[in-house]
C-alpha positions as protocol buffer text, in pm:
chain_id: "A"
residue {
  index: 1
  type: MET
  ca { x: 782 y: -303 z: 2660 }
}
residue {
  index: 2
  type: ASN
  ca { x: 1162 y: -339 z: 2541 }
}
residue {
  index: 3
  type: PHE
  ca { x: 1132 y: -189 z: 2235 }
}
residue {
  index: 4
  type: GLN
  ca { x: 1536 y: -347 z: 2134 }
}
residue {
  index: 5
  type: ALA
  ca { x: 1390 y: -674 z: 2190 }
}
residue {
  index: 6
  type: LEU
  ca { x: 1098 y: -616 z: 1979 }
}
residue {
  index: 7
  type: GLN
  ca { x: 1331 y: -436 z: 1723 }
}
residue {
  index: 8
  type: THR
  ca { x: 1504 y: -770 z: 1679 }
}
residue {
  index: 9
  type: LYS
  ca { x: 1233 y: -948 z: 1713 }
}
residue {
  index: 10
  type: ILE
  ca { x: 1060 y: -774 z: 1398 }
}
residue {
  index: 11
  type: GLU
  ca { x: 1386 y: -819 z: 1252 }
}
residue {
  index: 12
  type: LYS
  ca { x: 1441 y: -1180 z: 1240 }
}
residue {
  index: 13
  type: ALA
  ca { x: 1083 y: -1241 z: 1150 }
}
residue {
  index: 14
  type: THR
  ca { x: 1140 y: -1019 z: 838 }
}
residue {
  index: 15
  type: LYS
  ca { x: 1408 y: -1209 z: 734 }
}
residue {
  index: 16
  type: ARG
  ca { x: 1222 y: -1524 z: 800 }
}
residue {
  index: 17
  type: ALA
  ca { x: 927 y: -1387 z: 571 }
}
residue {
  index: 18
  type: PHE
  ca { x: 1141 y: -1303 z: 305 }
}
residue {
  index: 19
  type: ILE
  ca { x: 1316 y: -1666 z: 262 }
}
residue {
  index: 20
  type: GLU
  ca { x: 1019 y: -1868 z: 301 }
}
residue {
  index: 21
  type: MET
  ca { x: 839 y: -1625 z: 29 }
}
residue {
  index: 22
  type: PHE
  ca { x: 1146 y: -1665 z: -192 }
}
residue {
  index: 23
  type: GLU
  ca { x: 1177 y: -1999 z: -145 }
}
residue {
  index: 24
  type: LYS
  ca { x: 841 y: -2110 z: -205 }
}
residue {
  index: 25
  type: HIS
  ca { x: 761 y: -1856 z: -512 }
}
residue {
  index: 26
  type: ALA
  ca { x: 1145 y: -1736 z: -645 }
}
residue {
  index: 27
  type: ASP
  ca { x: 1015 y: -1903 z: -994 }
}
residue {
  index: 28
  type: GLU
  ca { x: 687 y: -1631 z: -1024 }
}
residue {
  index: 29
  type: GLY
  ca { x: 950 y: -1382 z: -1029 }
}
residue {
  index: 30
  type: ILE
  ca { x: 966 y: -1222 z: -715 }
}
residue {
  index: 31
  type: TYR
  ca { x: 1034 y: -803 z: -765 }
}
residue {
  index: 32
  type: SER
  ca { x: 919 y: -634 z: -431 }
}
residue {
  index: 33
  type: PHE
  ca { x: 873 y: -768 z: -35 }
}
residue {
  index: 34
  type: ALA
  ca { x: 790 y: -482 z: 227 }
}
residue {
  index: 35
  type: LEU
  ca { x: 647 y: -487 z: 555 }
}
residue {
  index: 36
  type: TYR
  ca { x: 429 y: -244 z: 666 }
}
residue {
  index: 37
  type: SER
  ca { x: 192 y: -173 z: 969 }
}
residue {
  index: 38
  type: ASP
  ca { x: -160 y: -50 z: 1058 }
}
residue {
  index: 39
  type: GLU
  ca { x: -204 y: 319 z: 1170 }
}
residue {
  index: 40
  type: GLY
  ca { x: -210 y: 255 z: 1502 }
}
residue {
  index: 41
  type: ALA
  ca { x: 86 y: 36 z: 1469 }
}
residue {
  index: 42
  type: MET
  ca { x: -78 y: -289 z: 1644 }
}
residue {
  index: 43
  type: THR
  ca { x: 22 y: -526 z: 1325 }
}
residue {
  index: 44
  type: VAL
  ca { x: 345 y: -584 z: 1185 }
}
residue {
  index: 45
  type: CYS
  ca { x: 251 y: -739 z: 800 }
}
residue {
  index: 46
  type: PRO
  ca { x: 498 y: -866 z: 487 }
}
residue {
  index: 47
  type: ALA
  ca { x: 367 y: -853 z: 183 }
}
residue {
  index: 48
  type: THR
  ca { x: 532 y: -1008 z: -168 }
}
residue {
  index: 49
  type: ASN
  ca { x: 465 y: -978 z: -480 }
}
residue {
  index: 50
  type: THR
  ca { x: 539 y: -1113 z: -806 }
}
residue {
  index: 51
  type: LEU
  ca { x: 573 y: -1047 z: -1195 }
}
residue {
  index: 52
  type: ASP
  ca { x: 346 y: -1322 z: -1264 }
}
residue {
  index: 53
  type: PHE
  ca { x: 64 y: -1148 z: -1070 }
}
residue {
  index: 54
  type: ILE
  ca { x: 110 y: -818 z: -1214 }
}
residue {
  index: 55
  type: ASN
  ca { x: 137 y: -987 z: -1568 }
}
residue {
  index: 56
  type: ASN
  ca { x: -170 y: -1244 z: -1555 }
}
residue {
  index: 57
  type: LEU
  ca { x: -416 y: -930 z: -1431 }
}
residue {
  index: 58
  type: SER
  ca { x: -775 y: -935 z: -1580 }
}
residue {
  index: 59
  type: GLU
  ca { x: -844 y: -662 z: -1814 }
}
residue {
  index: 60
  type: ASP
  ca { x: -1076 y: -523 z: -1548 }
}
residue {
  index: 61
  type: GLU
  ca { x: -810 y: -544 z: -1259 }
}
residue {
  index: 62
  type: ARG
  ca { x: -602 y: -350 z: -1510 }
}
residue {
  index: 63
  type: GLU
  ca { x: -772 y: -38 z: -1445 }
}
residue {
  index: 64
  type: ASP
  ca { x: -606 y: -56 z: -1084 }
}
residue {
  index: 65
  type: LEU
  ca { x: -191 y: -163 z: -1220 }
}
residue {
  index: 66
  type: PRO
  ca { x: -115 y: 116 z: -987 }
}
residue {
  index: 67
  type: TYR
  ca { x: -235 y: 6 z: -656 }
}
residue {
  index: 68
  type: CYS
  ca { x: -159 y: -366 z: -766 }
}
residue {
  index: 69
  type: LYS
  ca { x: 210 y: -277 z: -895 }
}
residue {
  index: 70
  type: PHE
  ca { x: 277 y: -34 z: -579 }
}
residue {
  index: 71
  type: GLU
  ca { x: 10 y: -97 z: -246 }
}
residue {
  index: 72
  type: PRO
  ca { x: 162 y: -408 z: -45 }
}
residue {
  index: 73
  type: ALA
  ca { x: -186 y: -457 z: 64 }
}
residue {
  index: 74
  type: GLU
  ca { x: -329 y: -552 z: -309 }
}
residue {
  index: 75
  type: TRP
  ca { x: 7 y: -777 z: -331 }
}
residue {
  index: 76
  type: LYS
  ca { x: -18 y: -1123 z: -459 }
}
residue {
  index: 77
  type: TYR
  ca { x: 87 y: -1267 z: -124 }
}
residue {
  index: 78
  type: GLU
  ca { x: -22 y: -1017 z: 145 }
}
residue {
  index: 79
  type: MET
  ca { x: 8 y: -1092 z: 525 }
}
residue {
  index: 80
  type: ILE
  ca { x: 156 y: -1427 z: 410 }
}
residue {
  index: 81
  type: GLY
  ca { x: 498 y: -1543 z: 548 }
}
residue {
  index: 82
  type: ALA
  ca { x: 661 y: -1623 z: 894 }
}
residue {
  index: 83
  type: ASP
  ca { x: 296 y: -1618 z: 989 }
}
residue {
  index: 84
  type: ASP
  ca { x: 402 y: -1777 z: 1384 }
}
residue {
  index: 85
  type: ASP
  ca { x: 693 y: -1508 z: 1409 }
}
residue {
  index: 86
  type: LEU
  ca { x: 490 y: -1179 z: 1322 }
}
residue {
  index: 87
  type: GLU
  ca { x: 207 y: -1263 z: 1559 }
}
residue {
  index: 88
  type: PHE
  ca { x: 321 y: -992 z: 1830 }
}
residue {
  index: 89
  type: ASN
  ca { x: 140 y: -862 z: 2143 }
}
residue {
  index: 90
  type: LEU
  ca { x: 208 y: -500 z: 2155 }
}
């Protein structure tokens, strides 16, 4: 596997994902963008969170505020952005 080529592909896809999310959801108050992987490093997942999402949590959801705020897998837009570009065959 050519890791330099993979790194370049991930970098470009990440930039596209961020731009896509910003263009579609900037008015929601984006405050976080993350790129993360699973424990086996077989996936690359973008995630974006917004102030609107945090400010509109239900009372029940507010009990999990730290997760909703700091855990990318719980964010408003998880695994969304540059969908085709982040499909890799590792």
